[in-house]
CSV table of C-alpha atoms in Angstrom, one decimal:
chain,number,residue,atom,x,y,z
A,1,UNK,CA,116.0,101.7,103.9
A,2,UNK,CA,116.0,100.3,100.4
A,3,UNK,CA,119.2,98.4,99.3
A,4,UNK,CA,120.3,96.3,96.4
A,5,UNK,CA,123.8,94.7,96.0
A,6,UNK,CA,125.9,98.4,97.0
A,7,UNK,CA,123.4,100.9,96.2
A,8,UNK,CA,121.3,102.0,99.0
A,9,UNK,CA,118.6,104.3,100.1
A,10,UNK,CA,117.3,105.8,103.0
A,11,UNK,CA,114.1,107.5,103.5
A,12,UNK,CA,112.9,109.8,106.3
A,13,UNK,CA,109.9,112.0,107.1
A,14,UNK,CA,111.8,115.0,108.6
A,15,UNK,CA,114.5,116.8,107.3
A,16,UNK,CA,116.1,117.3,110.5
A,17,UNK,CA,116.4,113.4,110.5
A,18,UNK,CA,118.2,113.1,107.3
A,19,UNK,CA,120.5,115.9,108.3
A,20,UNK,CA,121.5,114.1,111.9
A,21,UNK,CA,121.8,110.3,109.9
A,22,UNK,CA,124.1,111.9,107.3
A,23,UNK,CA,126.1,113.4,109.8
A,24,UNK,CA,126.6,110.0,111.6
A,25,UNK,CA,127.0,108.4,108.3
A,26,UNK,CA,129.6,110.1,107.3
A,27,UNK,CA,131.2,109.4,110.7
A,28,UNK,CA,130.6,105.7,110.6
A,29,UNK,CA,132.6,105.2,107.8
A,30,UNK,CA,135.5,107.3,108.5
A,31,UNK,CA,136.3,105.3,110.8
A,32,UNK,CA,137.2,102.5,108.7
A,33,UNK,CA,138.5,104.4,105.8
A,34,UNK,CA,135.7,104.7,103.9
A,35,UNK,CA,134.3,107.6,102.1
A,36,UNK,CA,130.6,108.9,100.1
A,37,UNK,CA,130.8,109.4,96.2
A,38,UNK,CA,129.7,113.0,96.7
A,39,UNK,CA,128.1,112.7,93.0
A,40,UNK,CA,126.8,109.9,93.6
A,41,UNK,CA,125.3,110.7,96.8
A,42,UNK,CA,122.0,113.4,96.8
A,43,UNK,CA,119.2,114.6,99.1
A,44,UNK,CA,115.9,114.5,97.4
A,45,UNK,CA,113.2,115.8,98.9
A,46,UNK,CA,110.4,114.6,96.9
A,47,UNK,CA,107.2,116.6,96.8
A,48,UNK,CA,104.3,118.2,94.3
A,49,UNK,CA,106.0,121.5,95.3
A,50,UNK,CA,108.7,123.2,92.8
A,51,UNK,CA,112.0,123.5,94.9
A,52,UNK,CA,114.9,125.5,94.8
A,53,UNK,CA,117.1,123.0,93.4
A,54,UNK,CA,114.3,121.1,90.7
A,55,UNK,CA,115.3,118.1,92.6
A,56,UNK,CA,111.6,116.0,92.6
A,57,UNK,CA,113.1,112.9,91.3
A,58,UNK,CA,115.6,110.3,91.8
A,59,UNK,CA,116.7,107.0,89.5
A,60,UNK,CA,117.3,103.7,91.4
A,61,UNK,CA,117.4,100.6,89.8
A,62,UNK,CA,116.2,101.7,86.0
A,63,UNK,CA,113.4,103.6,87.2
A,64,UNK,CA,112.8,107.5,88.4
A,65,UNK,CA,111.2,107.8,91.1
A,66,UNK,CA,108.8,111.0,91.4
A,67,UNK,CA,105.9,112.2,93.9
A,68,UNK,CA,102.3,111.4,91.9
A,69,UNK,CA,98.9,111.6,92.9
A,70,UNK,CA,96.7,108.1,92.2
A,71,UNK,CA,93.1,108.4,90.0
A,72,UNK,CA,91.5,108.7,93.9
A,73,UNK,CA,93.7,111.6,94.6
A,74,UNK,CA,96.3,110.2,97.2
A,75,UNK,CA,99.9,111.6,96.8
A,76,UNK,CA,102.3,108.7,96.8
A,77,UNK,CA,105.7,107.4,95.3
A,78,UNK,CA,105.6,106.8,91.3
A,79,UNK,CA,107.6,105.3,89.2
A,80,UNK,CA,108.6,104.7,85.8
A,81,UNK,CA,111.2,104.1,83.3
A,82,UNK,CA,114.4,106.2,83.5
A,83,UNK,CA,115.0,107.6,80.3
A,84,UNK,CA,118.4,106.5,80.3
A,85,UNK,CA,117.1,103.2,80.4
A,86,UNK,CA,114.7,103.5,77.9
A,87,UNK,CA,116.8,104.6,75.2
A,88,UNK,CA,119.4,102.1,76.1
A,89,UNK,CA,116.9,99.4,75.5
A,90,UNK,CA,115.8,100.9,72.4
A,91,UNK,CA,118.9,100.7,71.1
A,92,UNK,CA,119.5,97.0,72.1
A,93,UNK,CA,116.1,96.3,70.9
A,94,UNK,CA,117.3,98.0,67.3
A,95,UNK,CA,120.5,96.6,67.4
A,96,UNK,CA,119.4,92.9,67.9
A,97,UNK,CA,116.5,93.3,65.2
A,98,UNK,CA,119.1,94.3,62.6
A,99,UNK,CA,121.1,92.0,63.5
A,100,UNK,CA,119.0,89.0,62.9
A,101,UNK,CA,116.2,90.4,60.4
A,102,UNK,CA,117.7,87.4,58.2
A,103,UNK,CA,116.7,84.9,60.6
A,104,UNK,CA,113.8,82.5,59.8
A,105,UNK,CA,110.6,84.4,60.9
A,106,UNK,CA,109.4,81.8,63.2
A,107,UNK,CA,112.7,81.7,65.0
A,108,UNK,CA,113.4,85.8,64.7
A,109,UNK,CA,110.0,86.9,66.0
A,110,UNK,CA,110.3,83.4,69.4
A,111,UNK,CA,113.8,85.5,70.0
A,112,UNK,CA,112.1,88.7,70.0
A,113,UNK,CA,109.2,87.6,72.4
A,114,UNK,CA,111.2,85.6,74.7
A,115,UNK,CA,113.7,89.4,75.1
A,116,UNK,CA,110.8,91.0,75.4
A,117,UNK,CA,109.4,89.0,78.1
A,118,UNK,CA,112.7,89.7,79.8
A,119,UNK,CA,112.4,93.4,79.3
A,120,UNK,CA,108.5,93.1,80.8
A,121,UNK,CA,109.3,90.9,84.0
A,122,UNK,CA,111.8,93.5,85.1
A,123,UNK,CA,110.1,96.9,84.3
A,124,UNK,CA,106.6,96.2,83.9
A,125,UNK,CA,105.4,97.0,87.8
A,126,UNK,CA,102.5,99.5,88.5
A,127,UNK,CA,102.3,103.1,87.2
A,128,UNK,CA,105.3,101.8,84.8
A,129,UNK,CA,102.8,100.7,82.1
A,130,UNK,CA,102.9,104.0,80.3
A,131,UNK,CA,106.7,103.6,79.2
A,132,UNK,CA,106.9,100.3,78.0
A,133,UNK,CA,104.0,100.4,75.9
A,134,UNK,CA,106.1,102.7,74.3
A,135,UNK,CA,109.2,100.6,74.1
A,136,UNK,CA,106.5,98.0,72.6
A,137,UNK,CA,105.3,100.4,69.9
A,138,UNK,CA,108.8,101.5,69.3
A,139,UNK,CA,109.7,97.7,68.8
A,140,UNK,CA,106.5,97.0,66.5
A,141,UNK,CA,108.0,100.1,64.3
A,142,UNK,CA,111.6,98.7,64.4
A,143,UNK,CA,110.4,95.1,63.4
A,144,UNK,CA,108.4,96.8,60.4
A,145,UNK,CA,111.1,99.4,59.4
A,146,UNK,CA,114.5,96.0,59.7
A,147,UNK,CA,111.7,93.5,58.0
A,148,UNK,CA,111.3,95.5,55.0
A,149,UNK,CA,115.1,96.3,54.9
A,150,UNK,CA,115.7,92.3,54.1
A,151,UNK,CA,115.4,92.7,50.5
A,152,UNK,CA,115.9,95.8,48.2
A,153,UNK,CA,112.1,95.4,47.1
A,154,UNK,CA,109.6,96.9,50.4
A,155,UNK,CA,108.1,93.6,51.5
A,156,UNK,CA,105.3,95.2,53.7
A,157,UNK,CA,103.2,98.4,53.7
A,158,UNK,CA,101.9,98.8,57.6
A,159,UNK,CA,98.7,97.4,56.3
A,160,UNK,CA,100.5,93.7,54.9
A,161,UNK,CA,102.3,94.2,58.6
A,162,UNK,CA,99.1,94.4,60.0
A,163,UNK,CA,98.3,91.2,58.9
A,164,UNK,CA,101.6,89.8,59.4
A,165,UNK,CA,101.3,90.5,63.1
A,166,UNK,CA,98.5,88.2,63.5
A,167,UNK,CA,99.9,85.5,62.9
A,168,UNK,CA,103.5,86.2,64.4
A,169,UNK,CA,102.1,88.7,67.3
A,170,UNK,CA,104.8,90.5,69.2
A,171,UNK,CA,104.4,89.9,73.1
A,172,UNK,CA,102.4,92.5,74.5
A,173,UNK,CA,103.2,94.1,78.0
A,174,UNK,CA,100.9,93.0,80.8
A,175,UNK,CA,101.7,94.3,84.5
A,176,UNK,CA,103.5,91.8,86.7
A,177,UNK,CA,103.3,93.5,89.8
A,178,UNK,CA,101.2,95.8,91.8
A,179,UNK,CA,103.2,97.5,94.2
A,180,UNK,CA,99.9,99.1,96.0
């Protein structure tokens, strides 16, 4: 059993055993009035194998879950962004940057890095690495594109925000956690 605050989830090895805990589930809370959010509610069987269904994933927490093999071969649980996720924090990411592109630089790009940091404490845990050096390269591109946008004149080409990145670097995502 996984929970966090009122989402919850339960894992099992035998489908027989989810079937028979569902059952009493169900039962345990009718008697005090209480119901499932059938579309909120799901069996997943995860596995390598195509089902009938397509269900091989589930989100929890910001992150799909999916059945993965590691570089050694060994099937276990992955991870990674949900895309639902990921494009909302695109968008906050944009929305902020245009926002505040007038800001001083020192101050702008200190903001930037300290939400950033955020963004990486939260989602940057093994086999997520993938996805958020993507958010990071989508952020670098959205710095560049709202930067040049501060004037009418182009104030950088990528090479001039090459440059301009070494001396105000933009955090870069390290993993925080190993879950393995």
């Amino acid at each position: 059993m996984v929970r966090y605050a009122d989402d919850i989830i339960f894992c099992f090895q035998f489908e027989e055993d989810v079937k028979r805990f569902y059952k009493a589930l169900k039962g345990c809370l009718n008697k005090f009035n209480l119901e499932l959010s059938e579309e909120k509610t799901k069996i997943v069987k995860l596995t390598d194998d195509q089902d009938n269904d397509g269900n091989r994933t589930f989100d929890f927490l910001g992150f799909t879950h999916y059945m993965g093999k590691c570089r050694d071969g060994v099937k276990r649980l992955k991870r990674k962004t949900s895309r639902k996720r990921y494009r909302k924090s695109v968008t906050k990411f944009k929305l902020w940057i245009k926002s505040n592109r007038t800001t001083p630089i020192n101050e702008f790009m200190k903001k930037l890095n300290r939400k950033l940091i955020g963004t990486y404490n939260y989602y940057v845990v093994s086999d997520n690495f993938k996805s958020i050096r993507k958010l990071y390269r989508q952020v670098q591109v959205l710095v560049y594109k709202w930067l040049n946008r501060r004037s009418q004149k182009k104030s950088f080409s990528w090479e001039k925000y090459e440059l301009f990145l070494k001396k105000y670097a933009i955090r870069r995502p390290k993993i925080k956690v190993n879950l393995y």
